[in-house]
Each structure stands twice: as C-alpha cells, then as structure tokens.
C-alpha positions as MATLAB code, in Angstrom:
seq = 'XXXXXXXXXXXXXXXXXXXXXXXXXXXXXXXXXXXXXXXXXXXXXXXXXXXXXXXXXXXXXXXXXXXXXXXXXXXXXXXXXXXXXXXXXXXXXXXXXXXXXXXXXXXXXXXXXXXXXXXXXXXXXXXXXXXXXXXXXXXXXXXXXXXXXXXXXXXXXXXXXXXXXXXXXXXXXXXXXXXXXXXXXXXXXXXXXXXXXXXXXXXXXXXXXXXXXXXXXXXXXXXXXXXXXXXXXXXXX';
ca = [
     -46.112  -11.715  -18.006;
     -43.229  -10.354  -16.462;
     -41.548   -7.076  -18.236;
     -38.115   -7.239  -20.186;
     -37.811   -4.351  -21.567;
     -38.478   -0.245  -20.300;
     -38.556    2.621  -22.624;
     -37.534    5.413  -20.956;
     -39.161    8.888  -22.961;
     -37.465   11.983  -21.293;
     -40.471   14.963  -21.912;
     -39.310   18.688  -21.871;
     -42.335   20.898  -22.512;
     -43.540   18.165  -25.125;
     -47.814   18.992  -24.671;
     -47.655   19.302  -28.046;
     -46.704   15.738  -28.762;
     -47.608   13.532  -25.716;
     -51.153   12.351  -27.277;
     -48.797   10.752  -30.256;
     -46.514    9.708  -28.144;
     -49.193    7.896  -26.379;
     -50.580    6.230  -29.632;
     -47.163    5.268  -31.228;
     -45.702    3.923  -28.103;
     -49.671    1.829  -27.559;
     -48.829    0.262  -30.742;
     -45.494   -0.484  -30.194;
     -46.060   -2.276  -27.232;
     -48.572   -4.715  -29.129;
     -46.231   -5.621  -31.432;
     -42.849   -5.272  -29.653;
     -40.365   -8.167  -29.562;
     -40.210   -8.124  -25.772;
     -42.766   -7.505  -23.195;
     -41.964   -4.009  -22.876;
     -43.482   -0.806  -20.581;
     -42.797    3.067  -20.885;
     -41.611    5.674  -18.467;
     -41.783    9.149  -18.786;
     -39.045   11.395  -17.271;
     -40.412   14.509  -17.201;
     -37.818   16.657  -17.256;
     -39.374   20.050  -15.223;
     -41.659   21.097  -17.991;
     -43.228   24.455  -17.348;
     -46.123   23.641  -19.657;
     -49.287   20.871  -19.584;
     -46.801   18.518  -20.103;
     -47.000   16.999  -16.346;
     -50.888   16.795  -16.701;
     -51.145   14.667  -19.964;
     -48.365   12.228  -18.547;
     -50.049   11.721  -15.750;
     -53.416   11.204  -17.447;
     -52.192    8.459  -20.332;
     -50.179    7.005  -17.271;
     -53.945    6.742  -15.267;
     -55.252    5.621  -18.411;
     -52.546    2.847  -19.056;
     -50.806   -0.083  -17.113;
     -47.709   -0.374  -19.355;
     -47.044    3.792  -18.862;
     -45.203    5.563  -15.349;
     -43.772    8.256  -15.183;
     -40.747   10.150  -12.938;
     -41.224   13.947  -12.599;
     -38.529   16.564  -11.828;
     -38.653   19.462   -9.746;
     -37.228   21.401  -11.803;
     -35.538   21.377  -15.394;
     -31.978   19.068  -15.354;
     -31.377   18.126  -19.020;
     -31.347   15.439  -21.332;
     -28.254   13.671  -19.486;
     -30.213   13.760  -15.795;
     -33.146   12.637  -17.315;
     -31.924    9.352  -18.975;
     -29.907    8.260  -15.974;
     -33.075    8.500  -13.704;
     -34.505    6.415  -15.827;
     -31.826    4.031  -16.253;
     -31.737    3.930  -12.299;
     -35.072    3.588  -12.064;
     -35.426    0.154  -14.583;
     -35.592   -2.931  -13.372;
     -36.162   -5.116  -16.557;
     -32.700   -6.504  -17.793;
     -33.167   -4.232  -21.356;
     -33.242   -0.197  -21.151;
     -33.424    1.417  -24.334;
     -35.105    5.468  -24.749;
     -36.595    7.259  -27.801;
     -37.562   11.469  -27.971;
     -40.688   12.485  -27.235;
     -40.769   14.459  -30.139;
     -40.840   11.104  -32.290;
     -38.517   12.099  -35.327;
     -37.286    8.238  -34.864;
     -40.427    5.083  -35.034;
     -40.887    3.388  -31.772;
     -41.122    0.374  -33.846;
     -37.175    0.175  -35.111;
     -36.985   -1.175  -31.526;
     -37.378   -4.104  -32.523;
     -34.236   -4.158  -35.204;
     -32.329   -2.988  -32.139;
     -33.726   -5.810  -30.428;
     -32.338   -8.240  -32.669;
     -28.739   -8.089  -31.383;
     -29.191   -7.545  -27.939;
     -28.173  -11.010  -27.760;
     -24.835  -10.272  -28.717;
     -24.431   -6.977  -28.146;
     -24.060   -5.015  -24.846;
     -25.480   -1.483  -26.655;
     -27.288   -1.485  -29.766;
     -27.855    2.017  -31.281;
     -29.722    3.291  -34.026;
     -28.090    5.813  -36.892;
     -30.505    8.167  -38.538;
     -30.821    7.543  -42.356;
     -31.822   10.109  -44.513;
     -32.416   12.612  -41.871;
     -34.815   14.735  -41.764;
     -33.574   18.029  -40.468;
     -31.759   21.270  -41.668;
     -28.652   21.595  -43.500;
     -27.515   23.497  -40.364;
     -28.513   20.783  -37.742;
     -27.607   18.003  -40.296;
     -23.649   19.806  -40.668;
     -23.562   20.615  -37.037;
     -24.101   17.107  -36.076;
     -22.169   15.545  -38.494;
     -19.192   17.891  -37.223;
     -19.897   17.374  -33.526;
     -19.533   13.490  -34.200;
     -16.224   13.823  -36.048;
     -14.743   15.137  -33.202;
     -16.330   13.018  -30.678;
     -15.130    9.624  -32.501;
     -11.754   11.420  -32.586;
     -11.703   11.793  -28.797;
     -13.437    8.174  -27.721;
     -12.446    6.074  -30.742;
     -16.078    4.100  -30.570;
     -16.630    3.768  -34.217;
     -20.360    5.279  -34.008;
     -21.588    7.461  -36.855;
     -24.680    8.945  -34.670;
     -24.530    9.348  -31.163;
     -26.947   11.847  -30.936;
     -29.984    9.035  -32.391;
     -32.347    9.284  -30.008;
     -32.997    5.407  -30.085;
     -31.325    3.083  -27.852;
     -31.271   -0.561  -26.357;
     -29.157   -1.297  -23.466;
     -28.488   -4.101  -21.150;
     -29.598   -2.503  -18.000;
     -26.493   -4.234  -15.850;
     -24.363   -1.558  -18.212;
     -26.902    1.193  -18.365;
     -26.388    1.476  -14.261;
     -23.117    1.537  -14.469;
     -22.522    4.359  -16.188;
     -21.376    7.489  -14.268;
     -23.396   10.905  -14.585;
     -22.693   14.058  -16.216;
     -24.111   16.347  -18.252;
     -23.693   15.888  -21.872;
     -23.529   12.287  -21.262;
     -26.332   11.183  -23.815;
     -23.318   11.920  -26.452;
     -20.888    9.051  -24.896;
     -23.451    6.071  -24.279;
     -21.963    3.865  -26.843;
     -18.249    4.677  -25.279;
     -19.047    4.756  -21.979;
     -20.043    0.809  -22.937;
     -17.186    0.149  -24.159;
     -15.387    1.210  -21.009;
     -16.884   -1.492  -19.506;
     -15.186   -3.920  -22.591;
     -18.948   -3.914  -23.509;
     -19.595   -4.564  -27.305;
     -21.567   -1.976  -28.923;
     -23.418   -2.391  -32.608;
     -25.189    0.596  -34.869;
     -28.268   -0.595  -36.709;
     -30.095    2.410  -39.872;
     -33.274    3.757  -38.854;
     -35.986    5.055  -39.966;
     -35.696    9.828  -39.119;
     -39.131   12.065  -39.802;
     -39.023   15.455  -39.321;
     -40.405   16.693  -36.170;
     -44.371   18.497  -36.745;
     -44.975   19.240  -33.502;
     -43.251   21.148  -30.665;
     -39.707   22.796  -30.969;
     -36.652   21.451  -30.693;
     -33.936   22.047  -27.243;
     -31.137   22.054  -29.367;
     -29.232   25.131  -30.845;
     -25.820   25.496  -32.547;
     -24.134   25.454  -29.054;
     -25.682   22.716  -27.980;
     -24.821   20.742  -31.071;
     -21.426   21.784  -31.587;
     -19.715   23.585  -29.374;
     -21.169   21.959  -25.654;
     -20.100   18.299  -27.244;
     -16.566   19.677  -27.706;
     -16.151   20.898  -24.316;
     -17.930   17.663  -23.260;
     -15.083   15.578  -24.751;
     -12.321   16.790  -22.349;
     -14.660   15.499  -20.028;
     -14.857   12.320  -21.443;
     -10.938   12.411  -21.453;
     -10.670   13.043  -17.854;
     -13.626   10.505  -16.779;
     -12.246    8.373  -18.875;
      -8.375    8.215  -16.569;
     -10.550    7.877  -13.400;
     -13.055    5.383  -14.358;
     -12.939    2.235  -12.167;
     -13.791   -1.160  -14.010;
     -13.514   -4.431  -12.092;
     -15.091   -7.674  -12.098;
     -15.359  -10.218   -9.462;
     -13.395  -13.404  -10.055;
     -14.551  -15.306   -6.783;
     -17.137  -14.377   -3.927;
     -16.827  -16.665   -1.033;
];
C-alpha cells in the first residue's frame, strides 16, 4: 500500500528516548488513520543517538532516517524533512514525546478541509517558567502574524506537503508554520492535545530560546513576510 502520510521526528542528542520513540511511533503506525512512515532528522547529535536510529531504521520498513553533519536546529531539521517527503501529508512530533503520536489521528480528521492542522497543548505539563515564557512568546507572535493560534510551539503537526515545500527557510521558523500557511491563503485549524511531561533526556530550550529568540524572530517574519512571492497558475499551455 502506497504511503500518505510521513512523520518527520527531528532527534538532537535524544539516546535517551529513541527506544520509546521506536515503540510509540510502532504502535501508531498500526493504528494510524493513513498509511503512514517515520523519518528521523537527526539533527548532528554528539551522542549514540545516530547508532540507535540507524538500528530501529535496519530493524523497520516504515522508519528512515536523514543525518546532519553537524548540529543546525530545530528550523533546518523540519524543512529537510519536509523536502525530503513525498506522501501528500507531512506532519512532525518531538522526540522527546511530551505530545502522543496517536492525537495524529484528531489532526487527521480535518486535513480534508484544512491546509495545516495543529495541535495546542492542554494542561501542559511543564514549569511555571516554561509554561509563562511560552504563553508570553505567543502573545507577541499572534500580535506580529495575526494567525489566531494559541500554541505554535506544539510539537505536533499535519501538513499538506504541496504547502509544507513551499515554505521558505530560516531559523526560528518552527514558530511561524501556521502563518507561513496562511501566506499561501492556506486555511489553518488548532485541534487540544493530549502534553506529558518529558522523563527522559533534557530539554534544548532555555529562557532565550523561548522568549527572547521568538521576538527577534518576528521582525523576521515582518520582513519575509513584504518579500514573499505567492502566485498561482491560471493557464499552462
């Protein structure tokens, strides 16, 4: 059966977590709306990281896996993987599985009508200080690209891959999915999932990174935003 769907898992010095990963996204797949397959994007990890992918890829069909040579970020690691798809959905969860592989399939559900559908963390799991930072950091990003999303930082994601290849690279860029969509009068929908706090590994992210990098990132958005080209063809003869 041909695929339709690719999960792309970006892995930064994840050994801790990669045997879970392995289970959770095993099960997903047998129960997952659409015939789906997973890709790693390892993302230059200087520990065991590159070994277990490449073992659980050996070790299953559905699994492949993209390595860098050297460390490039969240951003660089999502749009390889969007480049890299060729099943008409894209959608990527952490590696450090704080959201269920299996609310997928409520993103699923709207693809249909939807060009992005994105997941919003419900009773999240983390620290006051991540919890404020983030809910900061997305005040001001909603006050810059007017898309109307609560949680932009949700690692879980289901794109139509046309979109996903469209969208230009930067870093930071994993904040502005949902309004880099809707530069391309895409229609984007947020669905409540499922947030566990993370028991293995440690997390990328400081204060900077949560708060202060998405600012900067905005003006960015702002200039990208004046340049981007959008065009569709009418008439091919």
């Amino acid at each position: 059966m041909k695929y339709e769907f690719t999960i792309i898992v970006p892995v930064y010095n994840e050994e801790d977590n990669l045997k879970r990963v392995e289970q959770e996204l095993t099960n997903y797949i047998k129960i997952a709306s659409k015939r789906t397959k997973i890709l790693f994007v390892n993302d230059g990890s200087k520990d065991k990281s590159q070994t277990l992918i490449e073992a659980i890829c050996a070790n299953n069909t559905d699994f492949s896996f993209i390595s860098f040579e050297k460390n490039c970020g969240l951003s660089a690691a999502i749009t390889a993987g969007f480049e890299a798809a060729d099943t008409e959905l894209v959608g990527y969860i952490d590696s450090d599985l704080q959201t269920a592989p299996e609310d997928f399939n409520l993103l699923l559900e709207h693809i249909n009508e939807y060009d992005l559908v994105t997941g919003v963390r419900a009773n999240r799991k983390d620290t006051f200080v991540k919890n404020m930072s983030s809910t900061i950091a997305n005040g001001i990003r909603r006050a810059f690209t007017h898309d109307g999303m609560d949680d932009t930082g949700c690692p879980l994601k289901v794109i139509k891959t046309s979109y996903a290849k469209k969208i230009p690279m930067f870093k930071g860029l994993h904040r502005f999915l949902p309004a880099m969509i809707l530069l391309q009068n895409g229609k984007i929908k947020q669905i409540p999932v499922q947030h566990f706090p993370r028991i293995a590994g440690e997390a990328k992210y400081g204060l900077w990174n949560r708060l202060i990098g998405p600012l900067i990132d905005c003006f960015a958005y702002l200039w990208m935003k004046k340049k981007y080209i959008n065009y569709q063809i009418a008439k091919k003869g």
